Amino acid sequence: MPAKLVDPAQIAPALLAWYDVHARDLPWRARGGRADPYRVWLSEVMLQQTTVATVRPRFLEFVARWPSVEALAAADDAALMAAWAGLGYYARARNLLACARAVAARGGFPADEAELRALPGIGDYTAAAIAAIAFGRRAVVVDGNVERVVARLFALAEPLPAAKPLIRARADAITPRARPGDFAQAMMDLGAMLCTPRAPACALCPLAFACAARAQGAPSAYPVKPAKAAKPQRYGTAFWLERGGHVLLVRRPPKGLLGGMRALPTGPWAPTPPGLAEAPAAARWQLRAEPARHVFTHFRLDLALAVATLAEGPLDLPSPAEWWPIGALDSAGLPTVFAKAAALRREE
């Protein structure tokens, strides 16, 4: 069995010794002492499906504007959604605000994993990370980096996602009672810095002596992944309606994809191009040749841009809607897909 290569009890001391020297300098980590649960929680939510390089400056902006969970709980919904623009997966932003308000109402973050999981938007991973990193509780913290490290350490042949329970069990077996937060962060750092998806740096790895995949000579073969299914293709139209140096923006419904965000008006997103269906006003629309292309989690979207200009005068607008200064469009907090569509017009 691959697990017999080394006593699992040897893994944590070797990894923590490496971490004490090579830990990444990240703004949400403590500089001595225990980490702030607010900063741990905020960073973990931001890091879901988003890279550290992208999150670092946005995290600093958030904590400068909302330095505590109480400050974030008092934030205006629209201000929070605008500040989140570009980070994607906008349900996270709605859950962030709901969770901040729940935590502020109860007087702070709980240390218990079960109580953390009961808060809006906090799942197993985030609850474990907060419990371990912010409160020093022994918790099994498994993100994508940790999955990769554990799958290689034990050369787990079962493909993902079916292998997740076994990966968690193996991670549990090597998680120490002492310094559980540092161990969790060390595993993340190892996966991000050395045990990377391609060309892992095994010669520098502090756990090379324990790695079954390295012993096989095939670390990059793990974790085993099923073949990817092709993402379906959808088509839509975004409407750029201009008047007097302003462009029409709407607020998307509070629930659903990009919920609560400002956006250009759009018709249906369908398997075939919808043309000018559900245009926000009767106008002389001109469709631009090149669409804005964007990839969501579950589908690809080609978003055409239809452009029209109106003279001054009364106009029945979809609700809620607003005329936004074109010169200040960057401050509207448009989601990335609509920012791409707007760029097609602004680059002409």
Short mmCIF file of C-alpha atoms in Angstrom, two decimals:
data_model
loop_
_atom_site.label_atom_id
_atom_site.label_comp_id
_atom_site.label_asym_id
_atom_site.label_seq_id
_atom_site.Cartn_x
_atom_site.Cartn_y
_atom_site.Cartn_z
CA MET A 1 0.00 0.00 0.00
CA PRO A 2 1.36 3.49 -0.81
CA ALA A 3 0.61 4.70 2.73
CA LYS A 4 3.30 2.28 4.07
CA LEU A 5 6.10 4.30 2.47
CA VAL A 6 6.43 6.34 5.65
CA ASP A 7 4.81 6.76 9.03
CA PRO A 8 2.13 9.48 8.59
CA ALA A 9 3.24 10.97 11.91
CA GLN A 10 6.49 12.07 10.22
CA ILE A 11 4.71 14.24 7.67
CA ALA A 12 3.56 17.15 9.86
CA PRO A 13 6.96 17.84 11.50
CA ALA A 14 8.73 17.85 8.13
CA LEU A 15 6.12 20.08 6.51
CA LEU A 16 5.94 22.56 9.40
CA ALA A 17 9.73 22.92 9.46
CA TRP A 18 9.60 23.81 5.77
CA TYR A 19 6.68 26.20 6.33
CA ASP A 20 8.50 28.08 9.08
CA VAL A 21 11.10 29.07 6.49
CA HIS A 22 9.13 29.28 3.23
CA ALA A 23 5.58 30.41 4.16
CA ARG A 24 4.03 32.86 1.69
CA ASP A 25 3.64 36.43 2.91
CA LEU A 26 -0.10 36.98 2.49
CA PRO A 27 -2.04 39.96 3.90
CA TRP A 28 -4.68 37.82 5.62
CA ARG A 29 -2.15 35.81 7.60
CA ALA A 30 -1.15 36.73 11.16
CA ARG A 31 2.21 38.31 11.82
CA GLY A 32 2.74 36.41 15.06
CA GLY A 33 -0.16 35.36 17.25
CA ARG A 34 -3.50 34.05 16.06
CA ALA A 35 -5.10 35.18 12.84
CA ASP A 36 -8.15 37.47 12.81
CA PRO A 37 -11.21 35.29 12.00
CA TYR A 38 -12.69 38.12 9.92
CA ARG A 39 -9.64 38.30 7.68
CA VAL A 40 -9.41 34.50 7.44
CA TRP A 41 -13.08 34.23 6.47
CA LEU A 42 -12.96 37.12 3.99
CA SER A 43 -9.85 35.75 2.28
CA GLU A 44 -11.24 32.23 2.04
CA VAL A 45 -14.47 33.45 0.46
CA MET A 46 -12.54 35.60 -2.01
CA LEU A 47 -10.16 32.77 -2.88
CA GLN A 48 -12.93 30.40 -3.94
CA GLN A 49 -12.36 29.91 -7.69
CA THR A 50 -10.07 32.97 -7.75
CA THR A 51 -6.27 33.19 -7.75
CA VAL A 52 -4.15 34.62 -4.95
CA ALA A 53 -2.68 37.18 -7.35
CA THR A 54 -6.17 38.50 -8.14
CA VAL A 55 -7.40 38.40 -4.55
CA ARG A 56 -4.43 40.08 -2.84
CA PRO A 57 -5.10 43.70 -3.96
CA ARG A 58 -8.88 43.28 -3.74
CA PHE A 59 -8.58 41.93 -0.20
CA LEU A 60 -6.54 44.97 0.84
CA GLU A 61 -9.17 47.27 -0.70
CA PHE A 62 -11.93 45.49 1.20
CA VAL A 63 -10.25 45.59 4.63
CA ALA A 64 -9.30 49.24 4.12
CA ARG A 65 -12.94 50.08 3.38
CA TRP A 66 -14.53 47.60 5.80
CA PRO A 67 -11.92 46.79 8.50
CA SER A 68 -14.16 44.58 10.63
CA VAL A 69 -17.08 42.22 10.23
CA GLU A 70 -19.28 44.84 11.91
CA ALA A 71 -18.26 47.43 9.32
CA LEU A 72 -18.98 45.01 6.49
CA ALA A 73 -22.35 44.11 8.04
CA ALA A 74 -23.33 47.79 7.84
CA ALA A 75 -22.35 48.08 4.16
CA ASP A 76 -24.91 49.06 1.56
CA ASP A 77 -25.84 46.08 -0.63
CA ALA A 78 -25.19 47.94 -3.88
CA ALA A 79 -21.82 49.25 -2.63
CA LEU A 80 -20.71 45.74 -1.72
CA MET A 81 -21.79 44.30 -5.07
CA ALA A 82 -19.97 47.09 -6.93
CA ALA A 83 -16.82 46.50 -4.87
CA TRP A 84 -16.99 42.79 -5.73
CA ALA A 85 -17.14 43.43 -9.49
CA GLY A 86 -14.55 41.45 -11.40
CA LEU A 87 -14.11 38.75 -8.75
CA GLY A 88 -16.88 36.63 -10.29
CA TYR A 89 -19.22 34.06 -8.72
CA TYR A 90 -21.43 36.84 -7.40
CA ALA A 91 -23.46 34.60 -5.10
CA ARG A 92 -20.36 34.76 -2.89
CA ALA A 93 -20.84 38.52 -2.49
CA ARG A 94 -24.48 38.12 -1.48
CA ASN A 95 -23.57 35.39 1.00
CA LEU A 96 -20.68 37.52 2.28
CA LEU A 97 -23.04 40.28 3.29
CA ALA A 98 -25.60 37.89 4.79
CA CYS A 99 -22.87 36.12 6.77
CA ALA A 100 -21.34 39.38 8.01
CA ARG A 101 -24.73 40.49 9.32
CA ALA A 102 -25.34 37.14 11.01
CA VAL A 103 -21.90 37.22 12.66
CA ALA A 104 -22.29 40.83 13.79
CA ALA A 105 -25.71 40.01 15.26
CA ARG A 106 -24.30 37.13 17.32
CA GLY A 107 -21.29 39.15 18.50
CA GLY A 108 -18.50 37.46 16.55
CA PHE A 109 -17.42 34.33 14.74
CA PRO A 110 -17.94 31.01 16.51
CA ALA A 111 -14.92 28.72 16.89
CA ASP A 112 -16.87 25.50 16.40
CA GLU A 113 -16.99 24.00 12.90
CA ALA A 114 -20.65 23.02 13.14
CA GLU A 115 -21.65 26.54 14.21
CA LEU A 116 -19.54 28.04 11.43
CA ARG A 117 -21.21 25.79 8.84
CA ALA A 118 -24.59 27.13 9.96
CA LEU A 119 -23.66 30.64 8.80
CA PRO A 120 -24.66 31.81 5.28
CA GLY A 121 -22.20 30.80 2.57
CA ILE A 122 -19.84 28.83 4.83
CA GLY A 123 -19.33 25.22 3.79
CA ASP A 124 -17.17 22.41 5.12
CA TYR A 125 -13.88 23.75 3.79
CA THR A 126 -14.31 27.36 4.91
CA ALA A 127 -15.56 26.29 8.34
CA ALA A 128 -12.54 24.02 8.80
CA ALA A 129 -10.14 26.75 7.64
CA ILE A 130 -11.56 29.33 10.06
CA ALA A 131 -11.60 26.86 12.97
CA ALA A 132 -8.00 25.79 12.37
CA ILE A 133 -6.35 29.04 11.30
CA ALA A 134 -8.23 31.57 13.43
CA PHE A 135 -9.04 29.47 16.51
CA GLY A 136 -6.37 26.76 16.60
CA ARG A 137 -8.91 23.95 16.47
CA ARG A 138 -7.84 20.67 14.93
CA ALA A 139 -9.78 20.59 11.66
CA VAL A 140 -9.26 18.81 8.35
CA VAL A 141 -8.81 21.56 5.76
CA VAL A 142 -8.98 20.31 2.17
CA ASP A 143 -8.93 22.69 -0.80
CA GLY A 144 -7.74 22.02 -4.35
CA ASN A 145 -4.07 22.35 -3.43
CA VAL A 146 -4.45 19.99 -0.49
CA GLU A 147 -6.35 17.49 -2.64
CA ARG A 148 -3.45 17.39 -5.06
CA VAL A 149 -0.79 16.99 -2.33
CA VAL A 150 -2.67 14.20 -0.56
CA ALA A 151 -3.54 12.35 -3.78
CA ARG A 152 0.16 12.31 -4.66
CA LEU A 153 1.41 11.45 -1.19
CA PHE A 154 -0.73 8.32 -1.18
CA ALA A 155 -0.90 7.72 -4.97
CA LEU A 156 -4.69 7.54 -4.83
CA ALA A 157 -5.85 5.91 -8.05
CA GLU A 158 -9.57 6.67 -7.72
CA PRO A 159 -10.56 9.61 -9.95
CA LEU A 160 -12.01 12.84 -8.66
CA PRO A 161 -14.61 13.65 -7.52
CA ALA A 162 -15.25 10.10 -6.23
CA ALA A 163 -11.85 10.20 -4.47
CA LYS A 164 -12.79 13.16 -2.25
CA PRO A 165 -13.89 11.10 0.80
CA LEU A 166 -10.68 9.05 0.66
CA ILE A 167 -8.58 12.19 0.24
CA ARG A 168 -10.25 13.70 3.28
CA ALA A 169 -9.63 10.52 5.30
CA ARG A 170 -5.94 10.55 4.34
CA ALA A 171 -5.70 14.26 5.16
CA ASP A 172 -7.27 13.55 8.54
CA ALA A 173 -4.63 10.89 9.19
CA ILE A 174 -1.76 13.37 8.76
CA THR A 175 -3.31 16.47 10.40
CA PRO A 176 -1.64 17.14 13.77
CA ARG A 177 -3.23 18.43 16.95
CA ALA A 178 -0.43 20.94 17.42
CA ARG A 179 -0.39 23.94 15.04
CA PRO A 180 -3.35 22.78 12.92
CA GLY A 181 -3.74 26.21 11.32
CA ASP A 182 -0.11 26.37 10.29
CA PHE A 183 -0.33 22.81 8.98
CA ALA A 184 -3.38 23.69 6.85
CA GLN A 185 -1.63 26.74 5.41
CA ALA A 186 1.57 24.77 4.88
CA MET A 187 -0.32 22.19 2.82
CA MET A 188 -1.86 24.98 0.75
CA ASP A 189 1.54 26.62 0.23
CA LEU A 190 3.15 23.33 -0.73
CA GLY A 191 0.51 22.75 -3.40
CA ALA A 192 0.75 26.32 -4.69
CA MET A 193 4.54 26.62 -4.69
CA LEU A 194 6.05 23.15 -5.26
CA CYS A 195 3.43 20.42 -5.73
CA THR A 196 1.92 22.22 -8.70
CA PRO A 197 -0.46 20.65 -11.22
CA ARG A 198 2.27 20.43 -13.87
CA ALA A 199 6.01 19.87 -13.39
CA PRO A 200 5.99 19.55 -9.58
CA ALA A 201 9.31 20.52 -7.98
CA CYS A 202 9.88 17.21 -6.20
CA ALA A 203 13.59 17.90 -5.63
CA LEU A 204 12.64 20.83 -3.36
CA CYS A 205 9.67 19.20 -1.65
CA PRO A 206 9.96 18.55 2.11
CA LEU A 207 7.64 15.54 1.72
CA ALA A 208 9.46 13.89 -1.17
CA PHE A 209 10.63 11.15 1.21
CA ALA A 210 6.99 10.26 1.90
CA CYS A 211 5.45 10.61 -1.55
CA ALA A 212 4.14 7.43 -3.18
CA ALA A 213 3.53 9.18 -6.51
CA ARG A 214 7.17 10.30 -6.64
CA ALA A 215 8.26 6.77 -5.80
CA GLN A 216 6.28 5.62 -8.84
CA GLY A 217 7.99 8.27 -10.97
CA ALA A 218 4.63 9.78 -11.98
CA PRO A 219 3.58 12.60 -9.61
CA SER A 220 1.80 14.54 -12.36
CA ALA A 221 -0.55 11.59 -12.92
CA TYR A 222 -2.28 12.42 -9.63
CA PRO A 223 -4.93 13.32 -8.74
CA VAL A 224 -6.69 11.26 -11.39
CA LYS A 225 -9.33 13.33 -13.14
CA PRO A 226 -12.23 12.23 -15.33
CA ALA A 227 -12.43 13.49 -18.90
CA LYS A 228 -13.90 16.98 -19.08
CA ALA A 229 -17.29 17.36 -20.70
CA ALA A 230 -17.54 20.18 -23.23
CA LYS A 231 -19.30 23.27 -21.90
CA PRO A 232 -22.49 24.16 -23.76
CA GLN A 233 -22.45 27.30 -25.91
CA ARG A 234 -24.99 30.08 -25.38
CA TYR A 235 -25.60 33.36 -27.18
CA GLY A 236 -27.02 36.67 -26.05
CA THR A 237 -27.18 40.37 -26.85
CA ALA A 238 -26.18 43.28 -24.64
CA PHE A 239 -27.79 46.63 -25.47
CA TRP A 240 -25.75 49.83 -25.41
CA LEU A 241 -28.36 52.62 -25.37
CA GLU A 242 -26.69 56.02 -25.33
CA ARG A 243 -28.13 59.47 -24.69
CA GLY A 244 -26.39 62.74 -23.88
CA GLY A 245 -23.09 61.18 -22.87
CA HIS A 246 -24.81 58.55 -20.69
CA VAL A 247 -25.50 54.85 -21.19
CA LEU A 248 -28.47 52.91 -19.88
CA LEU A 249 -27.71 50.44 -17.08
CA VAL A 250 -30.10 48.14 -15.27
CA ARG A 251 -29.90 46.22 -12.01
CA ARG A 252 -30.11 42.46 -12.52
CA PRO A 253 -32.60 40.46 -10.41
CA PRO A 254 -31.30 39.80 -6.88
CA LYS A 255 -31.21 36.04 -7.36
CA GLY A 256 -29.62 34.08 -10.17
CA LEU A 257 -26.50 34.59 -12.27
CA LEU A 258 -24.83 37.96 -11.57
CA GLY A 259 -27.72 38.74 -9.22
CA GLY A 260 -27.98 42.30 -7.92
CA MET A 261 -25.26 43.65 -10.22
CA ARG A 262 -25.44 46.68 -12.47
CA ALA A 263 -25.30 45.60 -16.10
CA LEU A 264 -26.11 46.56 -19.64
CA PRO A 265 -29.66 45.49 -20.55
CA THR A 266 -29.69 42.06 -22.16
CA GLY A 267 -32.15 39.74 -23.80
CA PRO A 268 -32.28 35.96 -23.34
CA TRP A 269 -29.16 33.79 -23.29
CA ALA A 270 -30.11 31.00 -25.65
CA PRO A 271 -28.67 28.13 -27.73
CA THR A 272 -28.91 30.33 -30.85
CA PRO A 273 -28.28 34.08 -31.29
CA PRO A 274 -31.41 35.96 -30.08
CA GLY A 275 -30.76 39.11 -32.11
CA LEU A 276 -32.69 42.11 -30.78
CA ALA A 277 -35.15 40.13 -28.67
CA GLU A 278 -36.15 41.99 -25.49
CA ALA A 279 -34.43 45.24 -26.48
CA PRO A 280 -34.99 47.85 -23.74
CA ALA A 281 -36.43 50.45 -26.14
CA ALA A 282 -37.55 50.94 -29.71
CA ALA A 283 -34.51 52.37 -31.47
CA ARG A 284 -32.36 51.99 -34.58
CA TRP A 285 -30.18 49.22 -33.23
CA GLN A 286 -26.94 48.24 -34.94
CA LEU A 287 -25.38 44.88 -34.10
CA ARG A 288 -21.59 44.85 -33.87
CA ALA A 289 -19.85 42.03 -35.74
CA GLU A 290 -17.61 40.77 -32.93
CA PRO A 291 -19.18 39.46 -29.71
CA ALA A 292 -17.77 39.61 -26.20
CA ARG A 293 -16.79 36.08 -25.26
CA HIS A 294 -16.93 34.86 -21.67
CA VAL A 295 -16.67 31.48 -19.96
CA PHE A 296 -18.87 30.80 -16.93
CA THR A 297 -18.63 27.73 -14.73
CA HIS A 298 -21.22 25.75 -16.66
CA PHE A 299 -21.36 27.33 -20.13
CA ARG A 300 -19.66 29.58 -22.67
CA LEU A 301 -21.33 32.80 -23.77
CA ASP A 302 -20.98 34.87 -26.94
CA LEU A 303 -22.55 38.22 -26.08
CA ALA A 304 -23.23 40.40 -29.12
CA LEU A 305 -23.43 44.16 -28.69
CA ALA A 306 -26.32 46.17 -30.11
CA VAL A 307 -25.80 49.94 -30.18
CA ALA A 308 -28.31 52.80 -30.47
CA THR A 309 -28.39 56.50 -29.69
CA LEU A 310 -31.46 58.39 -28.49
CA ALA A 311 -32.33 62.04 -28.58
CA GLU A 312 -33.32 63.76 -25.35
CA GLY A 313 -36.89 63.24 -24.25
CA PRO A 314 -39.15 61.03 -22.14
CA LEU A 315 -38.58 57.30 -22.29
CA ASP A 316 -40.18 54.34 -20.56
CA LEU A 317 -37.29 52.45 -19.01
CA PRO A 318 -37.07 48.96 -17.59
CA SER A 319 -37.07 49.00 -13.81
CA PRO A 320 -34.71 49.46 -12.09
CA ALA A 321 -32.63 51.42 -14.59
CA GLU A 322 -30.35 54.45 -14.59
CA TRP A 323 -28.43 56.64 -17.00
CA TRP A 324 -24.75 56.30 -16.17
CA PRO A 325 -22.04 58.75 -17.37
CA ILE A 326 -20.00 56.99 -20.03
CA GLY A 327 -16.84 58.68 -18.83
CA ALA A 328 -17.36 57.17 -15.36
CA LEU A 329 -18.42 53.70 -16.48
CA ASP A 330 -15.47 52.07 -14.73
CA SER A 331 -17.03 53.07 -11.40
CA ALA A 332 -20.31 51.26 -12.13
CA GLY A 333 -18.93 47.89 -11.01
CA LEU A 334 -20.01 46.00 -14.12
CA PRO A 335 -19.45 42.23 -14.04
CA THR A 336 -16.63 41.11 -16.30
CA VAL A 337 -18.86 39.86 -19.12
CA PHE A 338 -20.61 43.24 -19.40
CA ALA A 339 -17.33 45.13 -19.03
CA LYS A 340 -16.10 43.14 -22.05
CA ALA A 341 -19.22 44.10 -24.01
CA ALA A 342 -18.87 47.76 -23.03
CA ALA A 343 -15.25 47.69 -24.16
CA LEU A 344 -16.37 46.77 -27.66
CA ARG A 345 -18.20 50.10 -27.88
CA ARG A 346 -15.63 52.20 -26.08
CA GLU A 347 -12.77 50.95 -28.26
CA GLU A 348 -14.43 52.09 -31.50
#
